[in-house]
Backbone as numpy.savetxt, mean C-alpha at the origin, in Angstrom:
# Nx Ny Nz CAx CAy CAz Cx Cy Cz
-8.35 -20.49 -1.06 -7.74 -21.38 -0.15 -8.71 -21.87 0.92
-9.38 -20.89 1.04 -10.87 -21.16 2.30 -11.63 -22.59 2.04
-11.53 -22.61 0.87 -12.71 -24.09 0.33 -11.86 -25.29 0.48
-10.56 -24.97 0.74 -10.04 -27.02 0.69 -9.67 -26.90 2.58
-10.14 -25.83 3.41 -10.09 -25.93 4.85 -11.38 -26.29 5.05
-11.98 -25.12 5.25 -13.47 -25.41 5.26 -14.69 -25.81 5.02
-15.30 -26.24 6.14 -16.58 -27.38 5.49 -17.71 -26.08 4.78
-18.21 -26.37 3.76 -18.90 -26.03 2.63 -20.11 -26.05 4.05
-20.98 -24.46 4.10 -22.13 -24.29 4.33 -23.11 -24.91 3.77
-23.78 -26.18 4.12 -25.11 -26.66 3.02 -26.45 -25.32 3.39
-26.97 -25.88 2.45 -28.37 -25.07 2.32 -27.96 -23.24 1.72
-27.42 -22.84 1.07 -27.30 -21.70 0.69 -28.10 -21.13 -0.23
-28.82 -20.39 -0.42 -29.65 -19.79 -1.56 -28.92 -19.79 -2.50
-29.48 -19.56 -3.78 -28.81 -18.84 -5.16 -28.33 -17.54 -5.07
-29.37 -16.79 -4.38 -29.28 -15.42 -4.05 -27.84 -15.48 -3.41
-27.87 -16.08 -2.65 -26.53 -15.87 -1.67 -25.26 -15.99 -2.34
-25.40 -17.03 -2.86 -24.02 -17.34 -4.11 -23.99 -16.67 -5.52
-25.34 -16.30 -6.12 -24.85 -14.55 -6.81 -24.71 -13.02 -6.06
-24.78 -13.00 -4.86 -24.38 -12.28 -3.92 -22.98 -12.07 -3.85
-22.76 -13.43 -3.37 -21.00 -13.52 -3.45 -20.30 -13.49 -4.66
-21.10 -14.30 -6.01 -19.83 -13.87 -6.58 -19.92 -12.80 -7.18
-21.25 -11.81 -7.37 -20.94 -10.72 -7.21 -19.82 -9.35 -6.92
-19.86 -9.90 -5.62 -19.17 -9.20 -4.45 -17.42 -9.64 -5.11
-17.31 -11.26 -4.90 -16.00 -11.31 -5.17 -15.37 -11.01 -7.04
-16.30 -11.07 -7.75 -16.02 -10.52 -9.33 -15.78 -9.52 -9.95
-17.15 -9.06 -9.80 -17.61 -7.91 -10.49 -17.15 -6.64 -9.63
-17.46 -6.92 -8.07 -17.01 -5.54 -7.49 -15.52 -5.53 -7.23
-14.64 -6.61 -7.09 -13.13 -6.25 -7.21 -12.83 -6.37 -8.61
-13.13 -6.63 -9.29 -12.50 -6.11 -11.07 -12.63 -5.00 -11.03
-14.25 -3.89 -10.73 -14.37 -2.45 -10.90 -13.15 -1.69 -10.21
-12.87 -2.78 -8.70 -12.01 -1.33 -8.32 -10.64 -1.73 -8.85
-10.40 -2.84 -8.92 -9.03 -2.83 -9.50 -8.76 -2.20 -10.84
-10.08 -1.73 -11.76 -9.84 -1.37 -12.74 -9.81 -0.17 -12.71
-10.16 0.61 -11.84 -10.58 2.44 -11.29 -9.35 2.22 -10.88
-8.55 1.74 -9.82 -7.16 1.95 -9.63 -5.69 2.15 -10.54
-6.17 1.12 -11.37 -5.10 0.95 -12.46 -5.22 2.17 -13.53
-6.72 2.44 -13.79 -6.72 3.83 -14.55 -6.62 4.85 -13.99
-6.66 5.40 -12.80 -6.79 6.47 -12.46 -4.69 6.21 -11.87
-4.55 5.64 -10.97 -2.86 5.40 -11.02 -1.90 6.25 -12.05
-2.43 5.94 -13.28 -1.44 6.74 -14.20 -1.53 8.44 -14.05
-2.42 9.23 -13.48 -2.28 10.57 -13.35 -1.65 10.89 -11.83
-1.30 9.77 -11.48 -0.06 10.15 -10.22 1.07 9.84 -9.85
1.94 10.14 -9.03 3.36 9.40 -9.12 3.39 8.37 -8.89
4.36 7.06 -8.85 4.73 6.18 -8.13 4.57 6.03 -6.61
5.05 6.99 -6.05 5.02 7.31 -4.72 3.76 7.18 -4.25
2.81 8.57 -4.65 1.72 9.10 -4.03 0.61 7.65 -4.25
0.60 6.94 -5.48 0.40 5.76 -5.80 0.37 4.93 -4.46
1.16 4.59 -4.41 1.79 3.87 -3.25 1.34 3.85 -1.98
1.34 5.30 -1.44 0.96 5.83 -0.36 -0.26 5.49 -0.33
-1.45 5.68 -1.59 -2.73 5.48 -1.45 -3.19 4.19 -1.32
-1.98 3.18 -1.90 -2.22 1.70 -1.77 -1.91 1.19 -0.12
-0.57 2.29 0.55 -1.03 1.90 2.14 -1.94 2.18 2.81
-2.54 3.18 2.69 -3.98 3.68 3.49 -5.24 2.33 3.04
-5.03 1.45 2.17 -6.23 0.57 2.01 -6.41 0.15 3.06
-5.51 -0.36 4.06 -6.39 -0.97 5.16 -7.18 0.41 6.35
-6.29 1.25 6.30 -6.85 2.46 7.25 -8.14 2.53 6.51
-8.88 2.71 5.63 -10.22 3.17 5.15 -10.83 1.72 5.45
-10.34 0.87 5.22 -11.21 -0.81 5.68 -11.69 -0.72 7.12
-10.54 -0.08 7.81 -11.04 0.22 9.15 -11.97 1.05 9.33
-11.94 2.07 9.27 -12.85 3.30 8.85 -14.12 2.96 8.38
-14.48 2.15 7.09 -15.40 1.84 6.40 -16.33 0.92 7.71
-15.42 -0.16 7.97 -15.70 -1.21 8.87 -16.81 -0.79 10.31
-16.19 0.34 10.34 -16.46 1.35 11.40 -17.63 1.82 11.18
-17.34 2.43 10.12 -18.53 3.46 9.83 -19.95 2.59 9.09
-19.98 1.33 8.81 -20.65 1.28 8.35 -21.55 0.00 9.17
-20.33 -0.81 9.78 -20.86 -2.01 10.74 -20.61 -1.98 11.98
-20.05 -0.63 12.37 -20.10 -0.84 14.22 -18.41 -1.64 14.61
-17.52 -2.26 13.57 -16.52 -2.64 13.95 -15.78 -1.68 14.75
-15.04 -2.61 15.62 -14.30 -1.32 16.86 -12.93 -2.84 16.76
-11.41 -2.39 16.68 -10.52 -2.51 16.84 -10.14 -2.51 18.00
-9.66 -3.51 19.06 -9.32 -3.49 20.54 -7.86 -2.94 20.79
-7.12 -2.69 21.84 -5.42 -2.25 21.46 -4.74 -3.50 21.03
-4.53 -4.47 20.58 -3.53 -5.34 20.13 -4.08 -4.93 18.32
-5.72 -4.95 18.09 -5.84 -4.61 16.56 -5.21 -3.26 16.41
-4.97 -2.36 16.98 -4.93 -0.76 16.59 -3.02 -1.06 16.43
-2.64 -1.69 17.49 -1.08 -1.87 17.56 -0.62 -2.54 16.10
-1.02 -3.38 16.06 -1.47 -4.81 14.90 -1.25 -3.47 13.52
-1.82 -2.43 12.99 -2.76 -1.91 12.52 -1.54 -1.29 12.24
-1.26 -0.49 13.30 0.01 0.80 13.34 1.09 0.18 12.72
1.56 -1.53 13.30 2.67 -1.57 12.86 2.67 -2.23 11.27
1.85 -2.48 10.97 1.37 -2.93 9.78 1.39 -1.87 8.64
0.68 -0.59 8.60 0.87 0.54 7.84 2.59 1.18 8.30
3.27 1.34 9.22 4.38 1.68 9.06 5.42 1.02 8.49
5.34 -0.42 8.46 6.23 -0.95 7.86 5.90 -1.13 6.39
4.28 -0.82 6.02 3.94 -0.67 4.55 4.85 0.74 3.88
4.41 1.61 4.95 5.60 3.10 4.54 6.89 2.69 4.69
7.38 2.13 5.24 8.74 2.17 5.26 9.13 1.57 3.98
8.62 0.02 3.39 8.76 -0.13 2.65 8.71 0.46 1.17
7.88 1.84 1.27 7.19 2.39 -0.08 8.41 3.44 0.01
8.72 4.31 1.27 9.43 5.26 0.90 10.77 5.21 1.40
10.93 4.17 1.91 12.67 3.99 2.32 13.45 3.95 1.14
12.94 3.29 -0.02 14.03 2.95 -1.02 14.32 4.68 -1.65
13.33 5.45 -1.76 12.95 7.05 -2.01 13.97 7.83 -1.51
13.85 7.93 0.06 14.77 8.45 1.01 16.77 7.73 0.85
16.42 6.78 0.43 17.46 6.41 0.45 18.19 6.20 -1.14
17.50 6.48 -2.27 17.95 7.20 -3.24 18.49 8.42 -2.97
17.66 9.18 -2.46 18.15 10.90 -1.98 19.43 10.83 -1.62
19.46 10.79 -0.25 20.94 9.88 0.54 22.27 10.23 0.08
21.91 8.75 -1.29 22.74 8.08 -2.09 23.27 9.45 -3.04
22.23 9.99 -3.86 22.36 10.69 -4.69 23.48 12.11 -4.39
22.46 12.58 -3.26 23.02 13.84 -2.04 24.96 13.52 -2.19
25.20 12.27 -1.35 26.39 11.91 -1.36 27.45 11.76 -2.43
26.89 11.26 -3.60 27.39 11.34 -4.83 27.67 12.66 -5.14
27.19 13.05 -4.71 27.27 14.70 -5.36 28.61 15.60 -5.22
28.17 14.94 -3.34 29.38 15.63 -2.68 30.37 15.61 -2.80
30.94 13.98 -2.88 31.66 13.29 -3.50 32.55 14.00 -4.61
31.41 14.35 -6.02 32.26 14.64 -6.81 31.91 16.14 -7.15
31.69 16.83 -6.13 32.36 18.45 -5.72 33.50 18.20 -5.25
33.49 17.15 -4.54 34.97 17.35 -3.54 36.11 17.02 -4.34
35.64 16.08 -5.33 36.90 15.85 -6.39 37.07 16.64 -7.42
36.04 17.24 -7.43 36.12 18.36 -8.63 37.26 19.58 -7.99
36.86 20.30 -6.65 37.51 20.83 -5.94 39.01 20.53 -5.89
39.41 19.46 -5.67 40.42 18.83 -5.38 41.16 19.15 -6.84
40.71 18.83 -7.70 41.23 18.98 -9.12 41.95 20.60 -9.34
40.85 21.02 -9.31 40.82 22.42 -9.51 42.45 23.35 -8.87
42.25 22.50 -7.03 43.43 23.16 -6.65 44.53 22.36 -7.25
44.81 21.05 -7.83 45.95 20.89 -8.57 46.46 21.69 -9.88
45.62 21.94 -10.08 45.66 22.56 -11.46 45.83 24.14 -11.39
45.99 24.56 -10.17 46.51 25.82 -9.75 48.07 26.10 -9.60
């Protein structure tokens, strides 16, 4: 989407543009392909969970490797961004449980109920 906003840098090396597409090809196919294989020896969930922490290690990485520092509106930005990634991953989880829990009860209580008619 960047290229029909932005004016095209003239003068770029070759180097620079097998640099990039490098960077944008070859190194996101590897990890998307290490993700997708390695994914299957874990749950859905834990899956999941590891797909919200991607931006926490971007930060981290960012950090650790270029000096990036996050001001309080990025860290806020940041927080509410990964919690609503969790909420989304494990609310439907929690709220299977819930559901399930209640069902249950439900039909103890009618089972119960039976039981004393049948007395």
């Amino acid at each position: 989407g960047a290229i029909l906003f932005e004016t095209p840098v003239a003068g770029l090396s070759d180097e620079v543009w097998l640099g990039a597409a490098f960077l944008g090809i070859v190194a996101t196919a590897l990890a998307i392909a290490i993700q997708v294989a390695v994914q299957s020896f874990t749950t859905v969930v834990h899956a999941s969970l590891i797909y919200t922490l991607e931006p926490v290690f971007a930060a981290i990485f960012g950090y650790w490797l270029h000096g990036d520092r996050l001001g309080q509106a990025g860290i806020a930005g940041a927080g509410l961004i990964v919690v609503g990634m969790l909420a989304a991953e494990i609310g439907p989880y929690f709220g299977r449980r819930t559901a399930r829990r209640r069902a249950t009860e439900e039909l103890a209580a009618v089972e119960g109920g039976l039981e004393g008619k049948s007395r």
